[in-house]
Short mmCIF file of C-alpha atoms in Angstrom, two decimals:
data_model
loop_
_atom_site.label_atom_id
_atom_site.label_comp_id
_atom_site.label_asym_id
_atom_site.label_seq_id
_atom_site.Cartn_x
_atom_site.Cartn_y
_atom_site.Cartn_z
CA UNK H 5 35.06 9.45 -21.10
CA UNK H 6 35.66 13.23 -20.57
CA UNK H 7 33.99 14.24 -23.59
CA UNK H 8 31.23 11.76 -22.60
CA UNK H 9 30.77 13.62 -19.25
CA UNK H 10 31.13 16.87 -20.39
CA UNK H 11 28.17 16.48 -23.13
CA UNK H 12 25.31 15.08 -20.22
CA UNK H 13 26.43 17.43 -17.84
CA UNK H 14 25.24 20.06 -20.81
CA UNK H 15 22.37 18.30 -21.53
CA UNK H 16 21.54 18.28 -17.91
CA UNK H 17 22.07 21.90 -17.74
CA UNK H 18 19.91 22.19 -20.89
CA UNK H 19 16.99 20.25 -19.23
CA UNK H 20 16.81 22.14 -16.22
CA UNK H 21 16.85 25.53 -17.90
CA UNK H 22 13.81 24.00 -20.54
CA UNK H 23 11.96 22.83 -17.30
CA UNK H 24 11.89 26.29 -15.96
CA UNK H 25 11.06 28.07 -18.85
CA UNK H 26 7.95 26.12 -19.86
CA UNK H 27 6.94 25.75 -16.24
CA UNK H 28 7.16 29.73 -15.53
CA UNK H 29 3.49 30.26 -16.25
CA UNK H 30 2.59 27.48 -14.44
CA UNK H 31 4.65 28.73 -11.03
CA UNK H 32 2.97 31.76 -9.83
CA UNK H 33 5.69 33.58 -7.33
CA UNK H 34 3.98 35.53 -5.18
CA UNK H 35 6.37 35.51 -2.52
CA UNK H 36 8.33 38.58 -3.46
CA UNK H 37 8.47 41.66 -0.78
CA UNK H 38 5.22 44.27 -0.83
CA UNK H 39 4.96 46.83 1.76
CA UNK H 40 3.20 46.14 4.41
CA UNK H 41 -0.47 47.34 4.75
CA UNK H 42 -0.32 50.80 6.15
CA UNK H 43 -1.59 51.45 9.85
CA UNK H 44 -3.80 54.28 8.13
CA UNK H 45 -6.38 52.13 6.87
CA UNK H 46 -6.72 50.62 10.34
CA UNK H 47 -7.81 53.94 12.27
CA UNK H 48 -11.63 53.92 13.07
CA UNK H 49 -13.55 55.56 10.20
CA UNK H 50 -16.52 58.16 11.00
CA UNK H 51 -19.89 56.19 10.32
CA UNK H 52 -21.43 57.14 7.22
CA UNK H 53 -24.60 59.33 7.02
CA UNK H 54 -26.80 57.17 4.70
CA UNK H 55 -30.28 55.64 6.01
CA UNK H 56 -30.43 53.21 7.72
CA UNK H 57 -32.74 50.48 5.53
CA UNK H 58 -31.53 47.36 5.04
CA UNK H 59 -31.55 46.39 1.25
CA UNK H 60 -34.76 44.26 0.66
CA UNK H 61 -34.22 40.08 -0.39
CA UNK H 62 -33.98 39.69 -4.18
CA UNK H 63 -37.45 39.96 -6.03
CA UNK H 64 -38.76 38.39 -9.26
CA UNK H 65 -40.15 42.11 -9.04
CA UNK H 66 -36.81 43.97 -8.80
CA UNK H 67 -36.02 46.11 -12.31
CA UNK H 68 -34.89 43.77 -15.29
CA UNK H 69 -32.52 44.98 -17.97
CA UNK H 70 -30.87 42.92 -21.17
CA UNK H 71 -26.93 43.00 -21.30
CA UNK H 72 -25.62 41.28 -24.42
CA UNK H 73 -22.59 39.80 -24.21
CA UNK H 74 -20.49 40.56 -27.36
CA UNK H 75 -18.41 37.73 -29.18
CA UNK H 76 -15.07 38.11 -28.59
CA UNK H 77 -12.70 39.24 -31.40
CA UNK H 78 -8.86 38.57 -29.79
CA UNK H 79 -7.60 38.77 -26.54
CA UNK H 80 -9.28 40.31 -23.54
CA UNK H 81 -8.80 41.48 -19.98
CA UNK H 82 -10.38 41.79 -17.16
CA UNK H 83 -10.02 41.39 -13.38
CA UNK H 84 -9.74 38.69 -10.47
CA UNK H 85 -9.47 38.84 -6.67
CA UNK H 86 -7.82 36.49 -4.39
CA UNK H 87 -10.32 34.87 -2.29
CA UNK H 88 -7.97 31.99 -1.00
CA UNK H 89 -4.67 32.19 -0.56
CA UNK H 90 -4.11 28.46 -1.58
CA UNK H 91 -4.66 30.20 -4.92
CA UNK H 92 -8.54 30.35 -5.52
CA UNK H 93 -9.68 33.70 -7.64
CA UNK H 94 -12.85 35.13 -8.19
CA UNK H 95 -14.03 36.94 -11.52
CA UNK H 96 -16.91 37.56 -14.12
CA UNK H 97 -17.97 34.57 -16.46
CA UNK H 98 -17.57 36.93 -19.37
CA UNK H 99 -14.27 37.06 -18.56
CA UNK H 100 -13.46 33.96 -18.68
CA UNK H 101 -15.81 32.03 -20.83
CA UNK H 102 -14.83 30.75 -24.52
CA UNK H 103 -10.64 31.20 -23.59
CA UNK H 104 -7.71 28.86 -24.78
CA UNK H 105 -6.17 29.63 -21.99
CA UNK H 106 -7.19 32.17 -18.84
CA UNK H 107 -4.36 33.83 -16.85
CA UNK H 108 -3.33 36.20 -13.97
CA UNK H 109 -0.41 38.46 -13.94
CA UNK H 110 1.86 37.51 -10.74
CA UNK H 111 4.61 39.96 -10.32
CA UNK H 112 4.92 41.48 -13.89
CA UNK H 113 4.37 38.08 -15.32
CA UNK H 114 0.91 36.06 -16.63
CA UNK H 115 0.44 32.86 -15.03
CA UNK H 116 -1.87 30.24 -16.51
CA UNK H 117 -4.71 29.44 -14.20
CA UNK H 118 -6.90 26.33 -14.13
CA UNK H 119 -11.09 27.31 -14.04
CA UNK H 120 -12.32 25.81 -11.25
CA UNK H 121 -16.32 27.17 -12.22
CA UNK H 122 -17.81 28.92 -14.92
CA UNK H 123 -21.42 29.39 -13.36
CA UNK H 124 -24.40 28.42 -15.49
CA UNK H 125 -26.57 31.05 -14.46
CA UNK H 126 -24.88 33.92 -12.90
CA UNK H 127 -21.72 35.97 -14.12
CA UNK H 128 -19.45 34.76 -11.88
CA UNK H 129 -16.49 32.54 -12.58
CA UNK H 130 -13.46 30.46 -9.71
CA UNK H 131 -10.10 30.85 -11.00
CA UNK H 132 -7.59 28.40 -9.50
CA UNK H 133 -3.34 28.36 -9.46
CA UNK H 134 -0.58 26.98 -7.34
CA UNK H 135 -0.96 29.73 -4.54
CA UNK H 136 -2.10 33.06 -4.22
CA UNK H 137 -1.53 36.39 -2.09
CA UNK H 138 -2.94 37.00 0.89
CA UNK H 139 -6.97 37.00 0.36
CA UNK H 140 -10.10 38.84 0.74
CA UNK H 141 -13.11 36.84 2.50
CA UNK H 142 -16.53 36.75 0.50
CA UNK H 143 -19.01 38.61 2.80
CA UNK H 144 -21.97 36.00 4.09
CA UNK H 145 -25.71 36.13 3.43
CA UNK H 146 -27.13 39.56 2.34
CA UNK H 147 -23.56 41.12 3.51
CA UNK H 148 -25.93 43.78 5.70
CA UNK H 149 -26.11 46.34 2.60
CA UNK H 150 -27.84 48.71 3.19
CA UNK H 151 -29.57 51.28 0.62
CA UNK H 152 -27.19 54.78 0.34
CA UNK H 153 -23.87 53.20 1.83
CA UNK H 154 -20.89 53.24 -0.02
CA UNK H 155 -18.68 50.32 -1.54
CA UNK H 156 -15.44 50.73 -3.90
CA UNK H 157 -14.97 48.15 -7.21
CA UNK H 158 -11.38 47.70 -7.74
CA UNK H 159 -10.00 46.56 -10.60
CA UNK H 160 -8.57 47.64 -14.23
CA UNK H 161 -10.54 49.71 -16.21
CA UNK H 162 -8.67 50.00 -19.43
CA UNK H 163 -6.10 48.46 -17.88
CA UNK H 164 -5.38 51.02 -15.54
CA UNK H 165 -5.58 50.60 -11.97
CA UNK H 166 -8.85 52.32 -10.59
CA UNK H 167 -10.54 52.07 -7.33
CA UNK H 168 -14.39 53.12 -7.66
CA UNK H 169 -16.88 54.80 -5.10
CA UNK H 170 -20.46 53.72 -5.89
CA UNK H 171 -23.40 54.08 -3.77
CA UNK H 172 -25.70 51.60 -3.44
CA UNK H 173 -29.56 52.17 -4.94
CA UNK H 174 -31.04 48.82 -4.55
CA UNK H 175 -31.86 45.89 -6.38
CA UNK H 176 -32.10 44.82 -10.13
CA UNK H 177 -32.17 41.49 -12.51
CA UNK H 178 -29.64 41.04 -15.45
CA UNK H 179 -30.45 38.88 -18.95
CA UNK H 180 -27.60 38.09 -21.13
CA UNK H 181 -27.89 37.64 -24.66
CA UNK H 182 -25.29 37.12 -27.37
CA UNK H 183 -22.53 34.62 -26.47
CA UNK H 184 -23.55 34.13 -22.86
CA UNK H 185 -27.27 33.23 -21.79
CA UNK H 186 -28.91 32.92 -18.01
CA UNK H 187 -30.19 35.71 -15.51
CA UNK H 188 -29.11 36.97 -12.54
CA UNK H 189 -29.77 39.05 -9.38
CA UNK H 190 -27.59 42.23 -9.20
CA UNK H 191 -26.81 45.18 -7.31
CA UNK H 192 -27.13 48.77 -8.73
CA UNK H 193 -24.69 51.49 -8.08
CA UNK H 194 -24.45 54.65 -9.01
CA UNK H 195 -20.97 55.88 -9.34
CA UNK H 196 -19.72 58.45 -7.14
CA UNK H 197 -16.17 59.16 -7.97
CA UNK H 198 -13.04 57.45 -9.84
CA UNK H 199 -9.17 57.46 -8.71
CA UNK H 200 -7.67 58.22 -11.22
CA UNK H 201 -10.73 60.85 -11.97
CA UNK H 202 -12.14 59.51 -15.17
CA UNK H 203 -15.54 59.25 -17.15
CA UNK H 204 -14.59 56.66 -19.40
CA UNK H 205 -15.93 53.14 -20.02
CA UNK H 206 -15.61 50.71 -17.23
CA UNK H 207 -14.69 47.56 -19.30
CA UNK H 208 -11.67 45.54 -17.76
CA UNK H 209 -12.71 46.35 -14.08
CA UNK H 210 -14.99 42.98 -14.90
CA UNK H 211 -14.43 40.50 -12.45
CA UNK H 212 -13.24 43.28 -10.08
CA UNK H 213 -14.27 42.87 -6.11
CA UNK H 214 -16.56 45.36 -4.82
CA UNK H 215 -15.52 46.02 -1.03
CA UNK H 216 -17.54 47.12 2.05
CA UNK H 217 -15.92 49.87 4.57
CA UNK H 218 -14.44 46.18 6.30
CA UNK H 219 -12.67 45.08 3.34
CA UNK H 220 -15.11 42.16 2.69
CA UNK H 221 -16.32 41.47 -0.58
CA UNK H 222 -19.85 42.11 -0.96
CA UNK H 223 -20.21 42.04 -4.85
CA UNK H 224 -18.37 41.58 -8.40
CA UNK H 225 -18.68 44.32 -10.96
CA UNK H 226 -19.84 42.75 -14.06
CA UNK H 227 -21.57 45.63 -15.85
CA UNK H 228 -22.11 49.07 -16.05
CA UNK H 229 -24.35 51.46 -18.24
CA UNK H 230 -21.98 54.59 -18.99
CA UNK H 231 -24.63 56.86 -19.54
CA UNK H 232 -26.43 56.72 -16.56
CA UNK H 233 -23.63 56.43 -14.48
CA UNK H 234 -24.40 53.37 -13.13
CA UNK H 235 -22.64 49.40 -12.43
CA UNK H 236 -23.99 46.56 -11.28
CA UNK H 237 -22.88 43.84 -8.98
CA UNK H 238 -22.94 40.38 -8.56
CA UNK H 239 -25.74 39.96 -5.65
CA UNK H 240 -23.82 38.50 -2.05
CA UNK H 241 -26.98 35.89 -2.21
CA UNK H 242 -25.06 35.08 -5.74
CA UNK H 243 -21.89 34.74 -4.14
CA UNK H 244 -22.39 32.85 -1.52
CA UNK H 245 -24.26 29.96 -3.90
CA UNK H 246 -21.80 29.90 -5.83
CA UNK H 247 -19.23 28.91 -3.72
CA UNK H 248 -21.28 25.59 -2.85
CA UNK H 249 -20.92 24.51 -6.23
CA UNK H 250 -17.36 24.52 -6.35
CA UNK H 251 -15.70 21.21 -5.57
CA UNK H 252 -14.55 20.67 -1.89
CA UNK H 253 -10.54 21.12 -3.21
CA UNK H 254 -11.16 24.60 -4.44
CA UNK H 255 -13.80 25.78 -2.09
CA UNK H 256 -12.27 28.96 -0.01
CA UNK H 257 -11.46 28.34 3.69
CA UNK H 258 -12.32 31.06 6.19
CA UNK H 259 -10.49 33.97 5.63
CA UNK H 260 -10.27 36.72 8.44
CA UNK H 261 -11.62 40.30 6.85
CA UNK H 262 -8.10 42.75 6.61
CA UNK H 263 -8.08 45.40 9.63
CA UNK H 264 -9.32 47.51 7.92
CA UNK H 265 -12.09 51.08 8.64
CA UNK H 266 -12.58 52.56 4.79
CA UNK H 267 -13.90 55.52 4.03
CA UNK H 268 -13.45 57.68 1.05
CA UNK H 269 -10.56 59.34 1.26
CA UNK H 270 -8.69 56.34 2.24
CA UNK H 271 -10.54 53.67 -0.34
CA UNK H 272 -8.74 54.95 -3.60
CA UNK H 273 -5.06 54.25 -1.21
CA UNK H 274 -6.03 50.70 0.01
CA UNK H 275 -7.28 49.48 -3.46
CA UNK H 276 -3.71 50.84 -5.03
CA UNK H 277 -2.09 49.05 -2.03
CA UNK H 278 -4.23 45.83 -2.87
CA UNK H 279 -3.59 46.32 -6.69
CA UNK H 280 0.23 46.64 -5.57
CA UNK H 281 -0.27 43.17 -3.49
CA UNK H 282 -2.07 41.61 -6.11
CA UNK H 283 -4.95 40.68 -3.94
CA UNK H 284 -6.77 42.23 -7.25
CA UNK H 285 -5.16 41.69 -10.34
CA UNK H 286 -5.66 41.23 -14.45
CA UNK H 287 -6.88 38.69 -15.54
CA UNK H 288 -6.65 37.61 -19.52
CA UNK H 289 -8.20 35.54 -21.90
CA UNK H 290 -5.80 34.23 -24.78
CA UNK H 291 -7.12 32.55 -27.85
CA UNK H 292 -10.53 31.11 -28.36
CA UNK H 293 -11.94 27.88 -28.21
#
């Protein structure tokens, strides 16, 4: 009867450690400890010294370019921001598109996420897992842009954490050919400076938010052109349609925009702080389908 015990209290044991290992993916924990968000980034920032013209409504007119999509060859990465804390993520379509399986790294670890919208049209894509860190809100309408102001795509280049200044030069139309097809309406930024300095390529900061001076997300880097020194954004008229096709469950609530007054010299430290939160994170794609 001993013995008898002895072996299902070991099998018990067994099960329990076999139902955490194959759930760990599946558990994000983002409940461990991260500094606070330093009082710094709250102080009122100078206003910028940009004119003051609103950036026009999307045009059929606006400047068309052709970005072909490679097929993908192994594992990629790219980035996603929390834009729910329920666990709803925002990234690029390319990112996502065509994966076995699409994860986000919680705490030094990948977690397997379910996609909640690969959008026929645009290059946007709605991650979703079992929670989230705190989240930034999706700016509404047009997001008041406004043609010379500054905005700062954060993500992982490379796979190393970069924050990057652009300035904003108007409006623009994206094609994609190869494994991805539709059209979209963009925004075009030139880029102003990198943290870490840097003139490399920009691929892996895909899927990365693109934040106004309030910490809003006004656009999602999804391409850039190396040698003119330019990236381009996911429109806000994009964003904000594509969060009415998403399914009432994994629609974003209101989120309140961070206290926060950027301006450059502070940018490069709040993006390493939200890097550090995982607000913005990597993303991966493993296998093919």
């Amino acid at each position: 009867m001993g013995r008898l015990f002895r072996l299902i209290l070991i099998i018990g044991v067994l099960g329990s450690i076999l139902h955490s290992v194959f759930l760990r993916e599946d558990q994000p924990d983002f409940s461990q400890p991260r500094r606070g968000m330093p009082e710094a980034f709250r102080a009122p920032a100078p206003p910028e010294s940009f004119p003051q013209r609103p950036l026009p409504p999307p045009s059929a007119a606006d400047p068309r370019g052709i970005i072909e999509v490679p097929s993908r060859s192994g594992d990629a990465q790219g980035t996603a921001a929390a834009i729910d804390p329920k666990g709803i993520w925002l990234t690029a379509r390319h990112v996502a598109e065509g994966c076995r399986e699409v994860l986000v790294e919680a705490n030094d670890r990948w977690v397997r996420t379910r996609v909640a919208l690969l959008h026929p049209q645009t290059d946007l894509a709605v991650l979703a897992t079992r929670g989230a860190p705190p989240a930034f809100p999706i700016a509404g309408g047009n997001a008041g842009l406004r043609i010379g102001q500054s905005a700062w795509a954060v993500g992982f280049p490379k796979s190393v954490p970069s924050v990057v200044e652009g300035q904003l030069l108007g409006r623009g139309r994206i094609g994609f050919s190869g494994r991805m097809r539709g059209e979209a309406s963009v925004t075009v930024w030139t880029e102003r400076r990198r943290t870490p300095a840097g003139d490399g390529p920009l691929s892996g900061i895909s899927g990365g938010p693109l934040l106004d001076a309030g910490g809003r997300i006004v656009g999602v880097a999804v391409a850039a052109t190396e040698r003119r020194g330019r990236f381009y954004a996911a429109s806000p008229e994009s964003l904000a349609e594509m969060v009415t096709r998403l399914p009432e469950a994994d629609r974003p609530g209101p989120v309140p925009p961070p206290d926060v007054r950027l301006q450059p010299e502070r940018a490069a430290a709040f993006g390493a702080w939200a890097m550090e939160a995982r607000m913005v994170t990597r993303v991966g794609c493993r296998g093919q389908r």
